[in-house]
Amino acid sequence: MFRSSTISSTLLFLGTALLGLTMTKDSDHWAVLVTGSKGFTNYRHSADVCHAYHIMKNNGIPEEQIILMSYNDAVNAKENPIPGKLYNKPNGTDVYDGCKIDYEGDACNSKNFINVLKGNSSGIVGGNGKVLKSNENSKVFVYFVDHGAPGFIYFPDIENDKLYGDVINATLYEMYTTKMYKELVIYMEACYSGSLFEGILPESWNIYVMTAANPHEPSRAAYCHPQDYVGDIHMKTCLGDVFSVSWMEQLESVDVKALSLDEQFQIVKNNAIKARSSHVQQYGQIKVVGVQPVSNFVGVSDLPAPEQSLSFLEQVNFRTFKRTLKTSSIQYPTDEQIQKQFISTISAHDVHLHHLYTVLQLEGGPKISLDLGSDISDRMRTDHVFKQFNPMLVGVSKRLTQGDDGPTGTLPRNFDCLRKLVRAYESACGVLREYALKYVHLMVEACENLPSNDPLGDSFAQQLQNACEH
């Protein structure tokens, strides 16, 4: 009787202890969700990030361990035909309902973002002060959505708050050395987002990154007019982004415990290709982190790699990948489904222009005609500036020829020079807006090919200012 009672007590103690360990372990999952834009034409970014919030929460990540940053102006903007609500797909649900924002307005900035990642609450200004309190046992998921250029991404104060690749990677390295995570997963929705990680992020940091675009191309918005409807109302702006809605809508239709990060990458990549969008990329620790279930990062599981993922990295094409999925419970979209889903996509460079055209088409009026004319004039001026600046690079860079304004294969590494050229442009031409981001690769080309008599790029900065003034 004594032995039986002792054994029962011991088993009860061990069971309670194991349950406590499991609960502690399962709750050690964190998510940082950020949109760095503002303005109604960036409505889709606010909808993307609130949609992601619900996915994290519905998969079990505690509310206190989800940190959300958003300027939060689109939802109640005067242009919003359904104020107080956000929709991430046609006839979708209101993703703003229950979306809890920790840093909004001016508190949504790059300094706070960096301090959130570092767990540095003393460096926070504004917001509610929430930061990562993760450790070497934590699984951390970071989702960023906004505009980007080769070498940097934007925050709402677009003139004064750009986050460059050197700062991003230095922050990730500090997180690695201070043991802020066991594994870190980053999904980044931004044009040219691959430029922030390609050739920079090492496998040893145990970070897995999926980007919406390679280093040399923009990403695309989704559900734009005429797909921008909620009931019989047209929102007159894009509701989502191809990359973002691909990974989020997929997670809502599959068992997230049966799908690996690497498998999701292949599906999202294929969606983007079939939608004639960008080339989705992955970086960092793919072989160890990439084979883990998505639920380990968008939820609270801590499962080993799905069985079908163990040999996945040896497969060479999507056709083979499809055969693998057919042996599992995962349903992959057909080409017809993808093309039907993304019948109305727009380059991120052109969303503002598309919005103005849509309003003109649906409402008309002299004001919108003037706004449209002004936007077209600004774009023509931007084209003119960089057409003047481009010939100055010919002969300096072997990659450029006279009149070539297409993207190059050069990756940003001289970030100090890039900062200098961006400041030079903005001091003479004004804010570097979405459309002008297509020309930042020329600044990168200049900075990566500095002549020996100008190691700091001062001459290029002056030439860029001169181009603005002519």
Tab-separated table of C-alpha atoms in Angstrom:
chain	number	residue	atom	x	y	z
A	1	MET	CA	0.000	0.000	0.000
A	2	PHE	CA	2.828	2.330	0.926
A	3	ARG	CA	4.726	1.514	-2.274
A	4	SER	CA	1.611	1.979	-4.394
A	5	SER	CA	0.874	5.302	-2.736
A	6	THR	CA	4.485	6.398	-3.119
A	7	ILE	CA	4.551	5.430	-6.792
A	8	SER	CA	1.247	7.216	-7.395
A	9	SER	CA	2.500	10.331	-5.626
A	10	THR	CA	5.746	10.205	-7.558
A	11	LEU	CA	3.924	9.833	-10.870
A	12	LEU	CA	1.599	12.683	-9.935
A	13	PHE	CA	4.576	14.874	-9.046
A	14	LEU	CA	6.406	13.996	-12.264
A	15	GLY	CA	3.255	14.542	-14.300
A	16	THR	CA	2.682	17.934	-12.699
A	17	ALA	CA	6.323	18.884	-13.196
A	18	LEU	CA	6.274	17.796	-16.837
A	19	LEU	CA	3.015	19.671	-17.396
A	20	GLY	CA	4.576	22.756	-15.870
A	21	LEU	CA	7.625	22.402	-18.090
A	22	THR	CA	5.432	21.882	-21.146
A	23	MET	CA	3.291	24.916	-20.355
A	24	THR	CA	6.377	27.049	-19.760
A	25	LYS	CA	7.970	25.781	-22.925
A	26	ASP	CA	4.804	26.172	-24.979
A	27	SER	CA	4.356	29.744	-23.801
A	28	ASP	CA	7.915	30.669	-24.787
A	29	HIS	CA	6.863	31.806	-28.254
A	30	TRP	CA	6.985	35.447	-29.287
A	31	ALA	CA	5.805	37.447	-32.286
A	32	VAL	CA	6.781	40.955	-33.379
A	33	LEU	CA	4.505	42.321	-36.119
A	34	VAL	CA	5.314	45.633	-37.795
A	35	THR	CA	3.971	47.802	-40.571
A	36	GLY	CA	6.229	50.758	-41.291
A	37	SER	CA	3.893	52.775	-43.510
A	38	LYS	CA	1.152	55.353	-43.180
A	39	GLY	CA	-1.493	56.864	-45.449
A	40	PHE	CA	-4.621	55.365	-46.972
A	41	THR	CA	-2.904	54.068	-50.101
A	42	ASN	CA	-0.907	51.814	-47.758
A	43	TYR	CA	-4.157	50.393	-46.329
A	44	ARG	CA	-3.014	46.902	-47.318
A	45	HIS	CA	-0.059	47.000	-44.921
A	46	SER	CA	-2.302	47.737	-41.933
A	47	ALA	CA	-4.641	44.945	-43.020
A	48	ASP	CA	-1.726	42.528	-43.508
A	49	VAL	CA	-0.330	43.067	-40.030
A	50	CYS	CA	-3.698	42.819	-38.249
A	51	HIS	CA	-4.426	39.628	-40.185
A	52	ALA	CA	-1.094	38.250	-38.949
A	53	TYR	CA	-2.012	39.222	-35.379
A	54	HIS	CA	-5.114	37.036	-35.485
A	55	ILE	CA	-3.145	34.107	-36.923
A	56	MET	CA	-0.642	34.285	-34.065
A	57	LYS	CA	-3.353	34.597	-31.425
A	58	ASN	CA	-5.572	31.890	-32.912
A	59	ASN	CA	-2.608	29.506	-32.918
A	60	GLY	CA	-2.040	30.030	-29.224
A	61	ILE	CA	0.631	32.705	-28.802
A	62	PRO	CA	-0.362	34.637	-25.657
A	63	GLU	CA	-1.564	38.181	-26.254
A	64	GLU	CA	1.129	39.530	-23.945
A	65	GLN	CA	3.780	37.902	-26.146
A	66	ILE	CA	2.579	39.462	-29.406
A	67	ILE	CA	4.005	42.938	-30.049
A	68	LEU	CA	2.363	44.956	-32.819
A	69	MET	CA	3.552	48.240	-34.322
A	70	SER	CA	1.377	50.209	-36.748
A	71	TYR	CA	0.901	53.909	-37.472
A	72	ASN	CA	-2.801	53.021	-37.495
A	73	ASP	CA	-4.169	55.865	-39.600
A	74	ALA	CA	-5.673	54.029	-42.589
A	75	VAL	CA	-8.544	52.476	-40.651
A	76	ASN	CA	-10.147	55.840	-39.866
A	77	ALA	CA	-8.821	57.816	-42.827
A	78	LYS	CA	-11.382	60.015	-44.546
A	79	GLU	CA	-10.822	58.004	-47.742
A	80	ASN	CA	-11.852	54.735	-46.063
A	81	PRO	CA	-15.396	53.944	-47.279
A	82	ILE	CA	-15.892	51.572	-44.314
A	83	PRO	CA	-14.322	53.509	-41.421
A	84	GLY	CA	-13.176	51.601	-38.371
A	85	LYS	CA	-12.671	48.365	-40.294
A	86	LEU	CA	-9.881	46.720	-42.302
A	87	TYR	CA	-10.246	43.960	-44.877
A	88	ASN	CA	-7.372	41.861	-46.199
A	89	LYS	CA	-9.228	40.210	-49.068
A	90	PRO	CA	-12.418	40.691	-51.109
A	91	ASN	CA	-15.495	40.077	-48.954
A	92	GLY	CA	-13.219	39.094	-46.094
A	93	THR	CA	-13.705	39.553	-42.369
A	94	ASP	CA	-12.788	42.711	-40.485
A	95	VAL	CA	-9.205	42.014	-39.373
A	96	TYR	CA	-9.083	45.243	-37.342
A	97	ASP	CA	-11.607	43.846	-34.881
A	98	GLY	CA	-9.593	42.640	-31.878
A	99	CYS	CA	-6.252	43.747	-33.358
A	100	LYS	CA	-4.340	45.198	-30.397
A	101	ILE	CA	-1.655	47.721	-31.301
A	102	ASP	CA	1.181	48.381	-28.858
A	103	TYR	CA	2.979	51.172	-30.741
A	104	GLU	CA	0.972	53.533	-32.940
A	105	GLY	CA	1.403	56.983	-34.418
A	106	ASP	CA	4.876	58.412	-33.895
A	107	ALA	CA	5.740	55.525	-31.537
A	108	CYS	CA	5.889	53.309	-34.622
A	109	ASN	CA	9.511	54.042	-35.514
A	110	SER	CA	12.745	52.199	-36.200
A	111	LYS	CA	14.345	53.025	-32.837
A	112	ASN	CA	11.468	51.487	-30.937
A	113	PHE	CA	11.501	48.504	-33.299
A	114	ILE	CA	15.196	47.882	-32.632
A	115	ASN	CA	14.691	48.265	-28.883
A	116	VAL	CA	11.737	45.867	-28.975
A	117	LEU	CA	13.937	43.249	-30.660
A	118	LYS	CA	16.780	43.794	-28.200
A	119	GLY	CA	14.434	43.650	-25.217
A	120	ASN	CA	15.575	47.130	-24.212
A	121	SER	CA	12.558	48.666	-22.457
A	122	SER	CA	14.601	51.646	-21.217
A	123	GLY	CA	15.147	52.780	-24.810
A	124	ILE	CA	11.446	52.853	-25.691
A	125	VAL	CA	9.709	56.199	-26.235
A	126	GLY	CA	5.921	56.087	-26.500
A	127	GLY	CA	3.681	53.071	-26.855
A	128	ASN	CA	3.010	50.712	-23.973
A	129	GLY	CA	6.639	49.673	-23.489
A	130	LYS	CA	6.247	46.025	-24.508
A	131	VAL	CA	9.528	44.445	-25.628
A	132	LEU	CA	10.768	40.927	-26.224
A	133	LYS	CA	11.451	39.094	-22.973
A	134	SER	CA	12.673	36.028	-24.781
A	135	ASN	CA	15.725	33.898	-23.990
A	136	GLU	CA	17.896	31.092	-25.375
A	137	ASN	CA	14.903	28.703	-25.308
A	138	SER	CA	12.502	30.993	-27.186
A	139	LYS	CA	11.108	30.742	-30.670
A	140	VAL	CA	10.634	34.233	-32.089
A	141	PHE	CA	8.678	35.223	-35.213
A	142	VAL	CA	9.120	38.669	-36.806
A	143	TYR	CA	6.883	39.919	-39.623
A	144	PHE	CA	7.630	43.263	-41.258
A	145	VAL	CA	5.581	44.851	-44.031
A	146	ASP	CA	6.221	48.171	-45.777
A	147	HIS	CA	8.128	49.765	-48.646
A	148	GLY	CA	11.771	49.046	-49.263
A	149	ALA	CA	14.671	49.777	-51.594
A	150	PRO	CA	18.033	48.104	-52.183
A	151	GLY	CA	19.662	48.404	-48.763
A	152	PHE	CA	16.892	49.803	-46.562
A	153	ILE	CA	13.265	49.709	-45.459
A	154	TYR	CA	10.924	52.509	-44.436
A	155	PHE	CA	9.125	53.565	-41.288
A	156	PRO	CA	6.237	56.085	-41.295
A	157	ASP	CA	8.440	59.189	-41.078
A	158	ILE	CA	9.804	58.349	-44.509
A	159	GLU	CA	12.157	61.329	-44.759
A	160	ASN	CA	13.889	60.816	-41.417
A	161	ASP	CA	13.361	57.168	-40.545
A	162	LYS	CA	14.864	54.607	-42.861
A	163	LEU	CA	16.270	51.382	-41.443
A	164	TYR	CA	19.382	50.248	-43.316
A	165	GLY	CA	20.637	46.719	-43.780
A	166	ASP	CA	23.781	47.196	-41.690
A	167	VAL	CA	21.715	48.214	-38.653
A	168	ILE	CA	19.260	45.364	-39.201
A	169	ASN	CA	22.006	42.745	-39.330
A	170	ALA	CA	23.911	44.292	-36.413
A	171	THR	CA	20.693	44.046	-34.382
A	172	LEU	CA	20.230	40.407	-35.362
A	173	TYR	CA	23.822	39.674	-34.380
A	174	GLU	CA	23.282	41.302	-30.990
A	175	MET	CA	20.131	39.233	-30.485
A	176	TYR	CA	22.190	36.143	-31.321
A	177	THR	CA	25.062	36.962	-28.958
A	178	THR	CA	22.762	37.958	-26.078
A	179	LYS	CA	20.706	34.765	-26.536
A	180	MET	CA	17.380	36.410	-27.270
A	181	TYR	CA	16.157	33.293	-29.089
A	182	LYS	CA	16.720	29.642	-29.830
A	183	GLU	CA	15.450	30.098	-33.370
A	184	LEU	CA	14.322	33.287	-35.056
A	185	VAL	CA	12.092	33.413	-38.138
A	186	ILE	CA	11.620	36.599	-40.172
A	187	TYR	CA	9.021	37.111	-42.925
A	188	MET	CA	9.618	40.396	-44.749
A	189	GLU	CA	7.155	42.004	-47.147
A	190	ALA	CA	9.061	44.809	-48.882
A	191	CYS	CA	10.415	45.606	-52.312
A	192	TYR	CA	14.062	44.570	-52.772
A	193	SER	CA	13.918	42.881	-49.341
A	194	GLY	CA	16.424	40.215	-50.357
A	195	SER	CA	19.095	42.942	-50.487
A	196	LEU	CA	19.058	43.145	-46.687
A	197	PHE	CA	20.178	39.544	-46.207
A	198	GLU	CA	21.767	38.102	-49.356
A	199	GLY	CA	25.431	37.376	-48.754
A	200	ILE	CA	25.215	38.888	-45.250
A	201	LEU	CA	23.136	36.636	-42.989
A	202	PRO	CA	25.134	33.563	-41.864
A	203	GLU	CA	23.628	30.159	-41.077
A	204	SER	CA	25.329	30.120	-37.678
A	205	TRP	CA	22.969	32.736	-36.215
A	206	ASN	CA	20.081	30.233	-36.396
A	207	ILE	CA	17.846	32.697	-38.219
A	208	TYR	CA	15.524	31.752	-41.074
A	209	VAL	CA	14.301	34.530	-43.393
A	210	MET	CA	11.701	34.531	-46.168
A	211	THR	CA	11.481	37.712	-48.250
A	212	ALA	CA	8.805	38.858	-50.677
A	213	ALA	CA	11.354	39.799	-53.339
A	214	ASN	CA	14.916	39.206	-54.420
A	215	PRO	CA	17.487	42.032	-54.037
A	216	HIS	CA	16.712	43.590	-57.417
A	217	GLU	CA	12.927	43.799	-57.800
A	218	PRO	CA	9.765	45.261	-56.280
A	219	SER	CA	7.013	43.170	-54.742
A	220	ARG	CA	3.370	43.482	-55.743
A	221	ALA	CA	0.139	44.455	-54.055
A	222	ALA	CA	-2.891	42.172	-54.340
A	223	TYR	CA	-6.662	42.544	-54.462
A	224	CYS	CA	-6.456	45.928	-56.184
A	225	HIS	CA	-9.346	47.466	-58.132
A	226	PRO	CA	-11.561	45.878	-59.383
A	227	GLN	CA	-10.847	43.126	-56.803
A	228	ASP	CA	-11.036	45.625	-53.946
A	229	TYR	CA	-14.660	44.988	-53.007
A	230	VAL	CA	-16.390	44.347	-49.699
A	231	GLY	CA	-20.000	43.606	-50.535
A	232	ASP	CA	-20.982	46.209	-53.111
A	233	ILE	CA	-18.405	48.743	-51.894
A	234	HIS	CA	-15.087	49.296	-53.651
A	235	MET	CA	-12.338	50.283	-51.210
A	236	LYS	CA	-10.428	52.105	-54.001
A	237	THR	CA	-7.102	50.721	-52.805
A	238	CYS	CA	-5.343	47.368	-52.668
A	239	LEU	CA	-6.412	45.122	-49.790
A	240	GLY	CA	-3.276	43.002	-49.456
A	241	ASP	CA	0.100	41.995	-50.854
A	242	VAL	CA	0.797	38.907	-52.962
A	243	PHE	CA	3.476	37.544	-50.628
A	244	SER	CA	1.628	38.290	-47.407
A	245	VAL	CA	-1.820	37.031	-48.324
A	246	SER	CA	-0.212	33.929	-49.845
A	247	TRP	CA	1.432	32.792	-46.625
A	248	MET	CA	-1.407	33.889	-44.335
A	249	GLU	CA	-4.339	32.520	-46.320
A	250	GLN	CA	-2.449	29.260	-46.745
A	251	LEU	CA	-1.958	28.908	-42.985
A	252	GLU	CA	-5.697	29.310	-42.501
A	253	SER	CA	-6.420	26.408	-44.852
A	254	VAL	CA	-3.902	23.756	-43.715
A	255	ASP	CA	-2.714	22.005	-40.581
A	256	VAL	CA	0.152	24.306	-39.601
A	257	LYS	CA	1.758	21.450	-37.681
A	258	ALA	CA	2.100	19.412	-40.885
A	259	LEU	CA	3.679	22.156	-43.007
A	260	SER	CA	7.340	23.101	-42.724
A	261	LEU	CA	8.726	26.594	-43.237
A	262	ASP	CA	10.618	25.354	-46.267
A	263	GLU	CA	7.500	23.818	-47.788
A	264	GLN	CA	5.590	27.020	-47.236
A	265	PHE	CA	8.383	28.908	-48.979
A	266	GLN	CA	8.033	26.685	-52.052
A	267	ILE	CA	4.263	27.198	-52.198
A	268	VAL	CA	4.434	30.976	-51.646
A	269	LYS	CA	7.261	31.234	-54.180
A	270	ASN	CA	5.183	29.344	-56.744
A	271	ASN	CA	2.148	31.538	-56.030
A	272	ALA	CA	4.200	34.673	-56.692
A	273	ILE	CA	5.612	33.293	-59.941
A	274	LYS	CA	2.200	32.230	-61.233
A	275	ALA	CA	0.792	35.621	-60.228
A	276	ARG	CA	3.568	37.278	-62.287
A	277	SER	CA	4.792	38.915	-59.106
A	278	SER	CA	8.245	38.846	-57.496
A	279	HIS	CA	10.736	36.063	-56.769
A	280	VAL	CA	10.304	35.027	-53.133
A	281	GLN	CA	13.620	34.188	-51.439
A	282	GLN	CA	14.860	32.390	-48.330
A	283	TYR	CA	18.049	33.058	-46.377
A	284	GLY	CA	19.896	31.927	-43.292
A	285	GLN	CA	19.535	28.602	-41.508
A	286	ILE	CA	17.345	26.592	-43.873
A	287	LYS	CA	18.538	23.059	-43.087
A	288	VAL	CA	17.807	23.221	-39.343
A	289	VAL	CA	15.184	25.928	-38.862
A	290	GLY	CA	13.588	25.771	-42.311
A	291	VAL	CA	12.465	22.165	-41.933
A	292	GLN	CA	10.546	22.851	-38.722
A	293	PRO	CA	6.735	23.091	-38.728
A	294	VAL	CA	5.348	26.573	-39.268
A	295	SER	CA	3.335	26.054	-36.072
A	296	ASN	CA	6.557	26.245	-34.055
A	297	PHE	CA	6.704	29.962	-34.887
A	298	VAL	CA	3.174	31.185	-35.644
A	299	GLY	CA	1.878	29.089	-32.753
A	300	VAL	CA	3.108	27.426	-29.586
A	301	SER	CA	4.124	23.943	-30.723
A	302	ASP	CA	7.652	22.612	-30.402
A	303	LEU	CA	7.500	19.729	-32.840
A	304	PRO	CA	10.232	18.006	-34.855
A	305	ALA	CA	10.373	18.454	-38.613
A	306	PRO	CA	7.417	16.913	-40.505
A	307	GLU	CA	8.441	13.562	-41.932
A	308	GLN	CA	8.032	14.679	-45.531
A	309	SER	CA	10.409	17.593	-44.883
A	310	LEU	CA	13.391	15.456	-43.962
A	311	SER	CA	14.170	14.644	-47.576
A	312	PHE	CA	12.633	17.827	-48.947
A	313	LEU	CA	15.875	19.770	-49.257
A	314	GLU	CA	17.201	17.103	-51.622
A	315	GLN	CA	14.377	17.722	-54.083
A	316	VAL	CA	15.187	19.803	-57.097
A	317	ASN	CA	11.979	21.284	-58.460
A	318	PHE	CA	8.413	22.204	-57.662
A	319	ARG	CA	7.022	19.272	-59.636
A	320	THR	CA	8.777	16.880	-57.289
A	321	PHE	CA	7.588	19.004	-54.393
A	322	LYS	CA	3.991	18.648	-55.537
A	323	ARG	CA	4.332	14.859	-55.577
A	324	THR	CA	5.648	15.016	-52.020
A	325	LEU	CA	2.671	17.083	-50.910
A	326	LYS	CA	0.284	14.601	-52.499
A	327	THR	CA	1.512	12.002	-50.003
A	328	SER	CA	0.693	14.338	-47.094
A	329	SER	CA	-2.446	16.111	-45.891
A	330	ILE	CA	-1.371	19.444	-47.379
A	331	GLN	CA	-3.358	20.869	-50.271
A	332	TYR	CA	-1.417	23.019	-52.710
A	333	PRO	CA	-3.156	25.543	-54.971
A	334	THR	CA	-3.558	24.830	-58.662
A	335	ASP	CA	-2.265	27.243	-61.288
A	336	GLU	CA	-5.859	28.152	-62.129
A	337	GLN	CA	-6.649	28.941	-58.487
A	338	ILE	CA	-3.562	31.146	-58.168
A	339	GLN	CA	-4.293	33.095	-61.336
A	340	LYS	CA	-7.930	33.585	-60.319
A	341	GLN	CA	-6.886	34.756	-56.845
A	342	PHE	CA	-4.400	37.297	-58.178
A	343	ILE	CA	-6.152	38.720	-61.226
A	344	SER	CA	-5.506	42.295	-60.096
A	345	THR	CA	-2.002	42.907	-58.763
A	346	ILE	CA	-0.009	46.137	-58.950
A	347	SER	CA	3.677	46.892	-58.474
A	348	ALA	CA	4.216	48.509	-55.078
A	349	HIS	CA	5.761	51.452	-56.964
A	350	ASP	CA	2.432	52.139	-58.678
A	351	VAL	CA	-0.200	51.593	-55.969
A	352	HIS	CA	-0.649	55.311	-55.251
A	353	LEU	CA	-1.097	56.082	-58.951
A	354	HIS	CA	-3.536	53.176	-59.286
A	355	HIS	CA	-5.543	54.528	-56.342
A	356	LEU	CA	-5.839	57.944	-58.006
A	357	TYR	CA	-6.920	56.393	-61.314
A	358	THR	CA	-9.502	54.285	-59.468
A	359	VAL	CA	-10.987	57.281	-57.644
A	360	LEU	CA	-11.084	59.247	-60.909
A	361	GLN	CA	-12.845	56.357	-62.629
A	362	LEU	CA	-15.420	55.786	-59.876
A	363	GLU	CA	-15.993	59.330	-58.616
A	364	GLY	CA	-14.415	61.853	-60.973
A	365	GLY	CA	-14.113	65.512	-60.068
A	366	PRO	CA	-11.569	68.314	-60.555
A	367	LYS	CA	-9.604	67.677	-57.337
A	368	ILE	CA	-8.744	64.082	-58.137
A	369	SER	CA	-7.817	65.130	-61.685
A	370	LEU	CA	-5.363	67.653	-60.242
A	371	ASP	CA	-3.974	65.079	-57.795
A	372	LEU	CA	-3.471	62.599	-60.606
A	373	GLY	CA	-1.764	65.185	-62.794
A	374	SER	CA	0.522	66.182	-59.932
A	375	ASP	CA	1.502	62.567	-59.282
A	376	ILE	CA	2.300	61.950	-62.944
A	377	SER	CA	4.349	65.160	-63.032
A	378	ASP	CA	6.339	64.036	-59.963
A	379	ARG	CA	7.061	60.693	-61.597
A	380	MET	CA	8.257	62.383	-64.795
A	381	ARG	CA	10.548	64.636	-62.769
A	382	THR	CA	11.981	61.614	-60.943
A	383	ASP	CA	12.629	59.884	-64.270
A	384	HIS	CA	14.386	63.012	-65.536
A	385	VAL	CA	16.653	63.289	-62.476
A	386	PHE	CA	17.890	59.731	-62.688
A	387	LYS	CA	18.260	59.836	-66.453
A	388	GLN	CA	20.722	62.666	-65.830
A	389	PHE	CA	22.458	60.886	-62.970
A	390	ASN	CA	22.792	57.549	-64.749
A	391	PRO	CA	25.323	58.638	-67.440
A	392	MET	CA	27.624	59.842	-64.664
A	393	LEU	CA	28.005	56.205	-63.609
A	394	VAL	CA	28.877	54.885	-67.044
A	395	GLY	CA	32.558	54.086	-67.120
A	396	VAL	CA	32.660	53.794	-63.326
A	397	SER	CA	30.598	50.604	-63.262
A	398	LYS	CA	31.053	47.764	-65.722
A	399	ARG	CA	27.438	46.770	-65.130
A	400	LEU	CA	25.952	49.953	-66.578
A	401	THR	CA	25.737	51.207	-70.121
A	402	GLN	CA	24.489	54.533	-71.416
A	403	GLY	CA	20.733	54.823	-70.937
A	404	ASP	CA	20.430	51.677	-68.813
A	405	ASP	CA	18.020	52.294	-65.962
A	406	GLY	CA	17.200	48.656	-65.189
A	407	PRO	CA	18.097	46.838	-61.964
A	408	THR	CA	21.638	45.595	-61.568
A	409	GLY	CA	23.143	42.645	-59.765
A	410	THR	CA	25.151	44.779	-57.354
A	411	LEU	CA	24.355	44.303	-53.661
A	412	PRO	CA	24.576	47.150	-51.125
A	413	ARG	CA	27.546	46.931	-48.779
A	414	ASN	CA	28.717	50.533	-48.394
A	415	PHE	CA	25.763	51.691	-46.321
A	416	ASP	CA	27.392	54.941	-45.203
A	417	CYS	CA	27.753	56.005	-48.816
A	418	LEU	CA	24.187	54.933	-49.577
A	419	ARG	CA	22.929	57.056	-46.685
A	420	LYS	CA	24.895	60.000	-48.051
A	421	LEU	CA	23.410	59.702	-51.548
A	422	VAL	CA	19.876	59.290	-50.226
A	423	ARG	CA	20.309	62.422	-48.097
A	424	ALA	CA	21.770	64.287	-51.076
A	425	TYR	CA	18.767	63.387	-53.212
A	426	GLU	CA	16.259	64.340	-50.529
A	427	SER	CA	17.957	67.648	-49.749
A	428	ALA	CA	17.600	68.755	-53.367
A	429	CYS	CA	14.672	66.765	-54.777
A	430	GLY	CA	12.465	66.118	-51.765
A	431	VAL	CA	11.384	62.888	-50.101
A	432	LEU	CA	12.356	59.645	-51.816
A	433	ARG	CA	8.849	58.309	-52.394
A	434	GLU	CA	7.662	54.893	-53.539
A	435	TYR	CA	8.095	55.456	-57.266
A	436	ALA	CA	11.651	56.784	-56.885
A	437	LEU	CA	12.717	53.603	-55.084
A	438	LYS	CA	13.063	51.906	-58.471
A	439	TYR	CA	16.171	54.058	-59.021
A	440	VAL	CA	17.974	53.457	-55.721
A	441	HIS	CA	19.944	50.671	-57.412
A	442	LEU	CA	21.838	53.446	-59.246
A	443	MET	CA	22.936	54.878	-55.898
A	444	VAL	CA	24.031	51.396	-54.827
A	445	GLU	CA	25.984	51.031	-58.061
A	446	ALA	CA	27.776	54.311	-57.404
A	447	CYS	CA	28.607	53.413	-53.806
A	448	GLU	CA	29.961	49.992	-54.691
A	449	ASN	CA	32.206	51.410	-57.428
A	450	LEU	CA	33.735	54.487	-55.804
A	451	PRO	CA	36.828	55.816	-57.587
A	452	SER	CA	40.080	55.959	-55.624
A	453	ASN	CA	40.015	59.761	-55.617
A	454	ASP	CA	36.559	59.828	-53.986
A	455	PRO	CA	36.409	57.062	-51.344
A	456	LEU	CA	33.449	58.654	-49.538
A	457	GLY	CA	31.231	59.261	-52.566
A	458	ASP	CA	31.152	63.047	-52.208
A	459	SER	CA	31.337	63.638	-55.952
A	460	PHE	CA	28.364	61.373	-56.611
A	461	ALA	CA	26.377	63.131	-53.893
A	462	GLN	CA	27.091	66.469	-55.550
A	463	GLN	CA	26.236	65.125	-59.000
A	464	LEU	CA	22.949	63.781	-57.704
A	465	GLN	CA	22.074	67.163	-56.209
A	466	ASN	CA	23.003	68.835	-59.492
A	467	ALA	CA	20.719	66.435	-61.358
A	468	CYS	CA	17.874	67.445	-59.046
A	469	GLU	CA	18.431	71.119	-59.752
A	470	HIS	CA	18.354	70.876	-63.551
